[in-house]
Amino acid sequence: MKIDIILTAADIQPEKIKDKIVVIIDVLRATSVMITALANGAKTVYPYKDIESVLENSKKSKSFVLGGERKGLKIEGFDFGNSPLEYTKEAVSGKDMFMTTSNGTRAIENSANGSKKLFIAAFLNVESVAKKILEENDDTVIICSGTDNNFSLDDALCAGEIIRRVKEKDRDIQLTDISLAMKRLAETSLGIEETLKGSKHFEYLKTIGFYGDMNHCFTMDMFDIVPEYKNGVITK
Ligand code: MLT
């Protein structure tokens, strides 16, 4: 079994993920939101690349919320933005959630075809994801969604932390050089926030008033669920 990493949503190529176990990460903040909403009782999360698909497909549900962002901010007419703190039990329990974000939902849609299984990860569920990878015991590709087609340090650090934990449990797992590099990054990290200081999306979210999201997104193992995307929908 081998673990590889794809560093941005733009780098997803069909042959790299064909028949592989795929793990998608968008720490800030799409996958953190999905995990939080499902842990708080949302029935489903339907991720789409565009606003039109969200509006069209939500018509099929009787009880739903619309969530997501453009440039980090709530989309006009939607119920919620992309802060995980909005997705409380009161807000989402028993509901279908229809969502679009700039990078995370795009990475999911781009990986939908060809992968064997597709799981959703963030710091919030790293340990459960590491165990799931070992349980599946098959070649795995971790996809860092990145930001606007660029490398994003928050996703890379999270990928490294997952790999660090997998390797800790089974030393024989093979790593590509990118996987090894991210594992070393996680091993030498002085803490998530300290490592991410100065990184682009982390600093941007602070400037638009979302520093409060960081504490939540950077809490490791708050939840023990590993959401799976299958046939267009994510469930836990
Ligand atoms: C995304 O999918 O691009 C992000 O979740 C953006 C954000 O932080 O809201």
PDB file of C-alpha atoms and ligand atoms in Angstrom:
ATOM      1  CA  MET A   1       0.000   0.000   0.000  1.00  0.00           C
ATOM      2  CA  LYS A   2       1.267   3.416  -0.989  1.00  0.00           C
ATOM      3  CA  ILE A   3       0.180   6.940  -0.037  1.00  0.00           C
ATOM      4  CA  ASP A   4       0.524   9.835  -2.459  1.00  0.00           C
ATOM      5  CA  ILE A   5      -0.551  13.482  -2.249  1.00  0.00           C
ATOM      6  CA  ILE A   6      -2.001  15.830  -4.878  1.00  0.00           C
ATOM      7  CA  LEU A   7      -1.252  19.394  -3.885  1.00  0.00           C
ATOM      8  CA  THR A   8      -4.119  21.385  -5.474  1.00  0.00           C
ATOM      9  CA  ALA A   9      -7.574  20.771  -6.947  1.00  0.00           C
ATOM     10  CA  ALA A  10      -6.175  21.871 -10.319  1.00  0.00           C
ATOM     11  CA  ASP A  11      -3.669  18.971 -10.316  1.00  0.00           C
ATOM     12  CA  ILE A  12      -6.267  16.215 -10.110  1.00  0.00           C
ATOM     13  CA  GLN A  13      -5.755  13.943 -13.123  1.00  0.00           C
ATOM     14  CA  PRO A  14      -8.008  10.932 -13.745  1.00  0.00           C
ATOM     15  CA  GLU A  15      -5.092   8.481 -13.996  1.00  0.00           C
ATOM     16  CA  LYS A  16      -3.702   9.593 -10.624  1.00  0.00           C
ATOM     17  CA  ILE A  17      -6.884   8.717  -8.725  1.00  0.00           C
ATOM     18  CA  LYS A  18      -8.236   5.804 -10.792  1.00  0.00           C
ATOM     19  CA  ASP A  19      -9.316   2.952  -8.496  1.00  0.00           C
ATOM     20  CA  LYS A  20      -7.581   4.627  -5.549  1.00  0.00           C
ATOM     21  CA  ILE A  21      -8.861   5.458  -2.094  1.00  0.00           C
ATOM     22  CA  VAL A  22      -9.145   9.250  -2.192  1.00  0.00           C
ATOM     23  CA  VAL A  23      -9.119  11.538   0.838  1.00  0.00           C
ATOM     24  CA  ILE A  24     -10.066  15.186   0.271  1.00  0.00           C
ATOM     25  CA  ILE A  25      -8.870  17.961   2.574  1.00  0.00           C
ATOM     26  CA  ASP A  26      -9.894  21.620   2.727  1.00  0.00           C
ATOM     27  CA  VAL A  27      -9.084  22.599   6.300  1.00  0.00           C
ATOM     28  CA  LEU A  28      -9.950  26.289   5.727  1.00  0.00           C
ATOM     29  CA  ARG A  29     -12.789  25.634   5.572  1.00  0.00           C
ATOM     30  CA  ALA A  30     -14.960  23.452   3.330  1.00  0.00           C
ATOM     31  CA  THR A  31     -14.198  19.984   4.715  1.00  0.00           C
ATOM     32  CA  SER A  32     -14.157  21.340   8.291  1.00  0.00           C
ATOM     33  CA  VAL A  33     -17.682  22.641   7.651  1.00  0.00           C
ATOM     34  CA  MET A  34     -18.891  19.333   6.150  1.00  0.00           C
ATOM     35  CA  ILE A  35     -17.539  17.265   9.047  1.00  0.00           C
ATOM     36  CA  THR A  36     -19.001  19.672  11.618  1.00  0.00           C
ATOM     37  CA  ALA A  37     -22.433  19.748   9.955  1.00  0.00           C
ATOM     38  CA  LEU A  38     -22.634  15.944   9.678  1.00  0.00           C
ATOM     39  CA  ALA A  39     -21.393  15.461  13.251  1.00  0.00           C
ATOM     40  CA  ASN A  40     -24.107  17.890  14.351  1.00  0.00           C
ATOM     41  CA  GLY A  41     -26.793  15.806  12.713  1.00  0.00           C
ATOM     42  CA  ALA A  42     -27.113  17.029   9.117  1.00  0.00           C
ATOM     43  CA  LYS A  43     -28.553  14.109   7.132  1.00  0.00           C
ATOM     44  CA  THR A  44     -26.509  14.760   4.013  1.00  0.00           C
ATOM     45  CA  VAL A  45     -24.165  17.249   2.364  1.00  0.00           C
ATOM     46  CA  TYR A  46     -24.532  17.760  -1.392  1.00  0.00           C
ATOM     47  CA  PRO A  47     -21.394  19.543  -2.702  1.00  0.00           C
ATOM     48  CA  TYR A  48     -21.475  21.449  -5.997  1.00  0.00           C
ATOM     49  CA  LYS A  49     -19.019  23.594  -7.943  1.00  0.00           C
ATOM     50  CA  ASP A  50     -21.577  26.264  -8.769  1.00  0.00           C
ATOM     51  CA  ILE A  51     -24.411  28.226  -7.185  1.00  0.00           C
ATOM     52  CA  GLU A  52     -26.937  27.293  -9.891  1.00  0.00           C
ATOM     53  CA  SER A  53     -26.589  23.548  -9.149  1.00  0.00           C
ATOM     54  CA  VAL A  54     -27.147  24.226  -5.436  1.00  0.00           C
ATOM     55  CA  LEU A  55     -30.338  26.170  -6.123  1.00  0.00           C
ATOM     56  CA  GLU A  56     -31.646  23.655  -8.665  1.00  0.00           C
ATOM     57  CA  ASN A  57     -30.910  20.474  -6.695  1.00  0.00           C
ATOM     58  CA  SER A  58     -32.124  21.794  -3.341  1.00  0.00           C
ATOM     59  CA  LYS A  59     -35.636  21.887  -4.824  1.00  0.00           C
ATOM     60  CA  LYS A  60     -35.692  18.082  -4.448  1.00  0.00           C
ATOM     61  CA  SER A  61     -35.428  18.266  -0.640  1.00  0.00           C
ATOM     62  CA  LYS A  62     -38.211  19.082   1.798  1.00  0.00           C
ATOM     63  CA  SER A  63     -35.936  20.200   4.617  1.00  0.00           C
ATOM     64  CA  PHE A  64     -32.648  21.797   3.678  1.00  0.00           C
ATOM     65  CA  VAL A  65     -30.103  24.544   4.270  1.00  0.00           C
ATOM     66  CA  LEU A  66     -27.964  26.303   1.683  1.00  0.00           C
ATOM     67  CA  GLY A  67     -24.362  26.978   2.643  1.00  0.00           C
ATOM     68  CA  GLY A  68     -21.048  28.085   1.198  1.00  0.00           C
ATOM     69  CA  GLU A  69     -18.975  31.025   0.137  1.00  0.00           C
ATOM     70  CA  ARG A  70     -17.428  33.107  -2.564  1.00  0.00           C
ATOM     71  CA  LYS A  71     -14.269  34.979  -1.558  1.00  0.00           C
ATOM     72  CA  GLY A  72     -14.865  33.566   1.938  1.00  0.00           C
ATOM     73  CA  LEU A  73     -18.192  35.360   2.378  1.00  0.00           C
ATOM     74  CA  LYS A  74     -21.794  34.104   2.505  1.00  0.00           C
ATOM     75  CA  ILE A  75     -23.529  33.884  -0.877  1.00  0.00           C
ATOM     76  CA  GLU A  76     -26.546  36.158  -1.290  1.00  0.00           C
ATOM     77  CA  GLY A  77     -29.787  34.320  -0.559  1.00  0.00           C
ATOM     78  CA  PHE A  78     -28.034  31.403   1.193  1.00  0.00           C
ATOM     79  CA  ASP A  79     -28.801  30.448   4.824  1.00  0.00           C
ATOM     80  CA  PHE A  80     -25.195  30.181   5.961  1.00  0.00           C
ATOM     81  CA  GLY A  81     -21.684  31.063   4.907  1.00  0.00           C
ATOM     82  CA  ASN A  82     -18.610  28.861   5.272  1.00  0.00           C
ATOM     83  CA  SER A  83     -17.917  29.217   8.979  1.00  0.00           C
ATOM     84  CA  PRO A  84     -18.136  25.830  10.733  1.00  0.00           C
ATOM     85  CA  LEU A  85     -19.415  27.665  13.824  1.00  0.00           C
ATOM     86  CA  GLU A  86     -22.696  28.364  12.008  1.00  0.00           C
ATOM     87  CA  TYR A  87     -23.457  24.677  11.542  1.00  0.00           C
ATOM     88  CA  THR A  88     -24.833  23.949  15.007  1.00  0.00           C
ATOM     89  CA  LYS A  89     -27.218  21.114  15.916  1.00  0.00           C
ATOM     90  CA  GLU A  90     -30.080  23.624  15.974  1.00  0.00           C
ATOM     91  CA  ALA A  91     -29.196  24.829  12.475  1.00  0.00           C
ATOM     92  CA  VAL A  92     -28.668  21.524  10.655  1.00  0.00           C
ATOM     93  CA  SER A  93     -30.004  18.545  12.562  1.00  0.00           C
ATOM     94  CA  GLY A  94     -32.144  16.325  10.299  1.00  0.00           C
ATOM     95  CA  LYS A  95     -31.587  18.558   7.269  1.00  0.00           C
ATOM     96  CA  ASP A  96     -30.032  18.124   3.857  1.00  0.00           C
ATOM     97  CA  MET A  97     -27.270  20.617   3.223  1.00  0.00           C
ATOM     98  CA  PHE A  98     -26.556  21.959  -0.254  1.00  0.00           C
ATOM     99  CA  MET A  99     -23.166  23.575  -0.518  1.00  0.00           C
ATOM    100  CA  THR A 100     -20.792  25.316  -2.885  1.00  0.00           C
ATOM    101  CA  THR A 101     -17.344  26.711  -2.068  1.00  0.00           C
ATOM    102  CA  SER A 102     -14.502  28.100  -4.149  1.00  0.00           C
ATOM    103  CA  ASN A 103     -12.093  25.171  -3.859  1.00  0.00           C
ATOM    104  CA  GLY A 104     -13.269  22.323  -1.621  1.00  0.00           C
ATOM    105  CA  THR A 105     -16.476  21.348  -3.396  1.00  0.00           C
ATOM    106  CA  ARG A 106     -14.672  21.654  -6.737  1.00  0.00           C
ATOM    107  CA  ALA A 107     -11.969  19.223  -5.563  1.00  0.00           C
ATOM    108  CA  ILE A 108     -14.700  16.758  -4.607  1.00  0.00           C
ATOM    109  CA  GLU A 109     -16.543  17.029  -7.909  1.00  0.00           C
ATOM    110  CA  ASN A 110     -13.247  16.716  -9.815  1.00  0.00           C
ATOM    111  CA  SER A 111     -12.432  13.477  -7.972  1.00  0.00           C
ATOM    112  CA  ALA A 112     -15.867  11.936  -8.223  1.00  0.00           C
ATOM    113  CA  ASN A 113     -15.194   9.826 -11.294  1.00  0.00           C
ATOM    114  CA  GLY A 114     -12.837   6.913 -11.161  1.00  0.00           C
ATOM    115  CA  SER A 115     -11.778   6.819  -7.524  1.00  0.00           C
ATOM    116  CA  LYS A 116     -12.590   3.651  -5.569  1.00  0.00           C
ATOM    117  CA  LYS A 117     -13.853   5.438  -2.475  1.00  0.00           C
ATOM    118  CA  LEU A 118     -13.779   9.086  -1.477  1.00  0.00           C
ATOM    119  CA  PHE A 119     -13.488  10.282   2.130  1.00  0.00           C
ATOM    120  CA  ILE A 120     -13.638  13.762   3.689  1.00  0.00           C
ATOM    121  CA  ALA A 121     -10.885  14.886   6.072  1.00  0.00           C
ATOM    122  CA  ALA A 122      -9.732  17.839   8.173  1.00  0.00           C
ATOM    123  CA  PHE A 123      -7.870  18.216  11.458  1.00  0.00           C
ATOM    124  CA  LEU A 124     -11.245  17.616  13.120  1.00  0.00           C
ATOM    125  CA  ASN A 125     -11.132  13.902  12.231  1.00  0.00           C
ATOM    126  CA  VAL A 126      -7.444  13.071  11.489  1.00  0.00           C
ATOM    127  CA  GLU A 127      -7.199  10.028  13.745  1.00  0.00           C
ATOM    128  CA  SER A 128     -10.366   8.437  12.372  1.00  0.00           C
ATOM    129  CA  VAL A 129      -9.165   9.096   8.821  1.00  0.00           C
ATOM    130  CA  ALA A 130      -5.765   7.505   9.556  1.00  0.00           C
ATOM    131  CA  LYS A 131      -7.538   4.408  10.889  1.00  0.00           C
ATOM    132  CA  LYS A 132      -9.868   4.327   7.876  1.00  0.00           C
ATOM    133  CA  ILE A 133      -6.886   4.401   5.465  1.00  0.00           C
ATOM    134  CA  LEU A 134      -5.335   1.446   7.280  1.00  0.00           C
ATOM    135  CA  GLU A 135      -8.646  -0.405   7.310  1.00  0.00           C
ATOM    136  CA  GLU A 136      -9.092   0.075   3.549  1.00  0.00           C
ATOM    137  CA  ASN A 137      -5.516  -1.165   3.067  1.00  0.00           C
ATOM    138  CA  ASP A 138      -5.270  -0.001  -0.540  1.00  0.00           C
ATOM    139  CA  ASP A 139      -3.331   2.643  -2.502  1.00  0.00           C
ATOM    140  CA  THR A 140      -4.427   6.059  -1.271  1.00  0.00           C
ATOM    141  CA  VAL A 141      -4.229   9.570  -2.687  1.00  0.00           C
ATOM    142  CA  ILE A 142      -4.718  12.503  -0.359  1.00  0.00           C
ATOM    143  CA  ILE A 143      -5.962  15.569  -2.227  1.00  0.00           C
ATOM    144  CA  CYS A 144      -5.216  18.975  -0.784  1.00  0.00           C
ATOM    145  CA  SER A 145      -7.856  21.309  -2.247  1.00  0.00           C
ATOM    146  CA  GLY A 146      -5.516  24.316  -2.096  1.00  0.00           C
ATOM    147  CA  THR A 147      -6.670  27.852  -2.730  1.00  0.00           C
ATOM    148  CA  ASP A 148      -7.469  29.154  -6.212  1.00  0.00           C
ATOM    149  CA  ASN A 149      -5.324  26.486  -7.852  1.00  0.00           C
ATOM    150  CA  ASN A 150      -2.388  27.198  -5.554  1.00  0.00           C
ATOM    151  CA  PHE A 151      -0.739  25.167  -2.814  1.00  0.00           C
ATOM    152  CA  SER A 152      -2.199  25.880   0.622  1.00  0.00           C
ATOM    153  CA  LEU A 153      -0.146  25.130   3.737  1.00  0.00           C
ATOM    154  CA  ASP A 154      -3.125  24.281   5.983  1.00  0.00           C
ATOM    155  CA  ASP A 155      -4.179  21.359   3.756  1.00  0.00           C
ATOM    156  CA  ALA A 156      -0.603  20.144   3.355  1.00  0.00           C
ATOM    157  CA  LEU A 157       0.004  20.146   7.111  1.00  0.00           C
ATOM    158  CA  CYS A 158      -3.198  18.164   7.668  1.00  0.00           C
ATOM    159  CA  ALA A 159      -2.187  15.631   4.975  1.00  0.00           C
ATOM    160  CA  GLY A 160       1.188  15.285   6.718  1.00  0.00           C
ATOM    161  CA  GLU A 161      -0.489  14.717  10.079  1.00  0.00           C
ATOM    162  CA  ILE A 162      -2.697  11.953   8.636  1.00  0.00           C
ATOM    163  CA  ILE A 163       0.346  10.274   7.086  1.00  0.00           C
ATOM    164  CA  ARG A 164       2.351  10.646  10.303  1.00  0.00           C
ATOM    165  CA  ARG A 165      -0.389   8.823  12.172  1.00  0.00           C
ATOM    166  CA  VAL A 166      -0.789   6.095   9.533  1.00  0.00           C
ATOM    167  CA  LYS A 167       2.979   5.452   9.529  1.00  0.00           C
ATOM    168  CA  GLU A 168       3.057   5.369  13.318  1.00  0.00           C
ATOM    169  CA  LYS A 169       0.586   2.471  13.200  1.00  0.00           C
ATOM    170  CA  ASP A 170       2.173   0.621  10.257  1.00  0.00           C
ATOM    171  CA  ARG A 171       5.814   1.293   9.365  1.00  0.00           C
ATOM    172  CA  ASP A 172       5.664  -0.733   6.150  1.00  0.00           C
ATOM    173  CA  ILE A 173       3.366   1.670   4.302  1.00  0.00           C
ATOM    174  CA  GLN A 174       5.165   3.185   1.282  1.00  0.00           C
ATOM    175  CA  LEU A 175       5.246   6.953   0.790  1.00  0.00           C
ATOM    176  CA  THR A 176       5.916   9.060  -2.300  1.00  0.00           C
ATOM    177  CA  ASP A 177       8.415  11.894  -1.841  1.00  0.00           C
ATOM    178  CA  ILE A 178       5.595  14.450  -1.444  1.00  0.00           C
ATOM    179  CA  SER A 179       4.013  12.289   1.255  1.00  0.00           C
ATOM    180  CA  LEU A 180       7.359  11.973   3.014  1.00  0.00           C
ATOM    181  CA  ALA A 181       7.899  15.731   2.840  1.00  0.00           C
ATOM    182  CA  MET A 182       4.472  16.485   4.340  1.00  0.00           C
ATOM    183  CA  LYS A 183       4.972  13.878   7.066  1.00  0.00           C
ATOM    184  CA  ARG A 184       8.249  15.609   8.006  1.00  0.00           C
ATOM    185  CA  LEU A 185       6.426  18.961   8.001  1.00  0.00           C
ATOM    186  CA  ALA A 186       3.892  17.570  10.476  1.00  0.00           C
ATOM    187  CA  GLU A 187       6.616  16.017  12.633  1.00  0.00           C
ATOM    188  CA  THR A 188       8.467  19.297  12.972  1.00  0.00           C
ATOM    189  CA  SER A 189       5.385  21.516  13.340  1.00  0.00           C
ATOM    190  CA  LEU A 190       5.319  23.621  16.496  1.00  0.00           C
ATOM    191  CA  GLY A 191       1.543  23.652  16.469  1.00  0.00           C
ATOM    192  CA  ILE A 192      -0.982  24.271  13.711  1.00  0.00           C
ATOM    193  CA  GLU A 193      -1.476  28.002  14.146  1.00  0.00           C
ATOM    194  CA  GLU A 194       2.234  28.663  14.599  1.00  0.00           C
ATOM    195  CA  THR A 195       3.031  26.744  11.401  1.00  0.00           C
ATOM    196  CA  LEU A 196       0.335  28.497   9.379  1.00  0.00           C
ATOM    197  CA  LYS A 197       1.226  32.064  10.412  1.00  0.00           C
ATOM    198  CA  GLY A 198       1.798  34.144   7.293  1.00  0.00           C
ATOM    199  CA  SER A 199       0.148  31.622   4.967  1.00  0.00           C
ATOM    200  CA  LYS A 200      -2.184  33.221   2.459  1.00  0.00           C
ATOM    201  CA  HIS A 201      -5.653  31.832   3.152  1.00  0.00           C
ATOM    202  CA  PHE A 202      -5.157  31.759   6.931  1.00  0.00           C
ATOM    203  CA  GLU A 203      -4.204  35.451   6.898  1.00  0.00           C
ATOM    204  CA  TYR A 204      -7.019  36.318   4.442  1.00  0.00           C
ATOM    205  CA  LEU A 205      -9.712  34.726   6.626  1.00  0.00           C
ATOM    206  CA  LYS A 206      -8.392  36.755   9.573  1.00  0.00           C
ATOM    207  CA  THR A 207      -8.724  40.007   7.631  1.00  0.00           C
ATOM    208  CA  ILE A 208     -12.378  39.291   6.753  1.00  0.00           C
ATOM    209  CA  GLY A 209     -13.293  38.533  10.375  1.00  0.00           C
ATOM    210  CA  PHE A 210     -13.037  34.751  10.687  1.00  0.00           C
ATOM    211  CA  TYR A 211     -10.185  34.365  13.168  1.00  0.00           C
ATOM    212  CA  GLY A 212     -12.760  32.721  15.450  1.00  0.00           C
ATOM    213  CA  ASP A 213     -13.045  29.786  13.033  1.00  0.00           C
ATOM    214  CA  MET A 214      -9.400  28.820  13.514  1.00  0.00           C
ATOM    215  CA  ASN A 215      -9.750  27.449  17.016  1.00  0.00           C
ATOM    216  CA  HIS A 216     -12.437  25.081  15.743  1.00  0.00           C
ATOM    217  CA  CYS A 217     -10.731  24.102  12.478  1.00  0.00           C
ATOM    218  CA  PHE A 218      -7.408  23.482  14.259  1.00  0.00           C
ATOM    219  CA  THR A 219      -8.816  21.176  16.936  1.00  0.00           C
ATOM    220  CA  MET A 220      -7.587  17.684  16.222  1.00  0.00           C
ATOM    221  CA  ASP A 221     -10.010  14.794  16.655  1.00  0.00           C
ATOM    222  CA  MET A 222     -13.049  16.758  17.772  1.00  0.00           C
ATOM    223  CA  PHE A 223     -15.127  14.187  15.875  1.00  0.00           C
ATOM    224  CA  ASP A 224     -14.709  10.496  15.151  1.00  0.00           C
ATOM    225  CA  ILE A 225     -16.639  10.343  11.893  1.00  0.00           C
ATOM    226  CA  VAL A 226     -15.198   9.811   8.399  1.00  0.00           C
ATOM    227  CA  PRO A 227     -17.767  11.169   5.926  1.00  0.00           C
ATOM    228  CA  GLU A 228     -17.878   9.436   2.540  1.00  0.00           C
ATOM    229  CA  TYR A 229     -18.894  10.896  -0.814  1.00  0.00           C
ATOM    230  CA  LYS A 230     -20.850   8.445  -2.940  1.00  0.00           C
ATOM    231  CA  ASN A 231     -23.206   9.060  -5.871  1.00  0.00           C
ATOM    232  CA  GLY A 232     -23.101  12.813  -5.443  1.00  0.00           C
ATOM    233  CA  VAL A 233     -23.769  12.982  -1.743  1.00  0.00           C
ATOM    234  CA  ILE A 234     -21.714  12.978   1.464  1.00  0.00           C
ATOM    235  CA  THR A 235     -22.955  11.087   4.512  1.00  0.00           C
ATOM    236  CA  LYS A 236     -21.249  10.011   7.706  1.00  0.00           C
TER     237      LYS A 236
HETATM  238  C1  MLT B   1     -12.972  26.860  -0.244  1.00  0.00           C
HETATM  239  O1  MLT B   1     -13.609  25.828  -0.511  1.00  0.00           O
HETATM  240  O2  MLT B   1     -12.402  27.523  -1.097  1.00  0.00           O
HETATM  241  C2  MLT B   1     -12.811  27.343   1.158  1.00  0.00           C
HETATM  242  O3  MLT B   1     -13.563  26.607   2.013  1.00  0.00           O
HETATM  243  C3  MLT B   1     -12.913  28.853   1.264  1.00  0.00           C
HETATM  244  C4  MLT B   1     -13.238  29.365   2.649  1.00  0.00           C
HETATM  245  O4  MLT B   1     -12.390  29.389   3.518  1.00  0.00           O
HETATM  246  O5  MLT B   1     -14.362  29.757   2.905  1.00  0.00           O
END
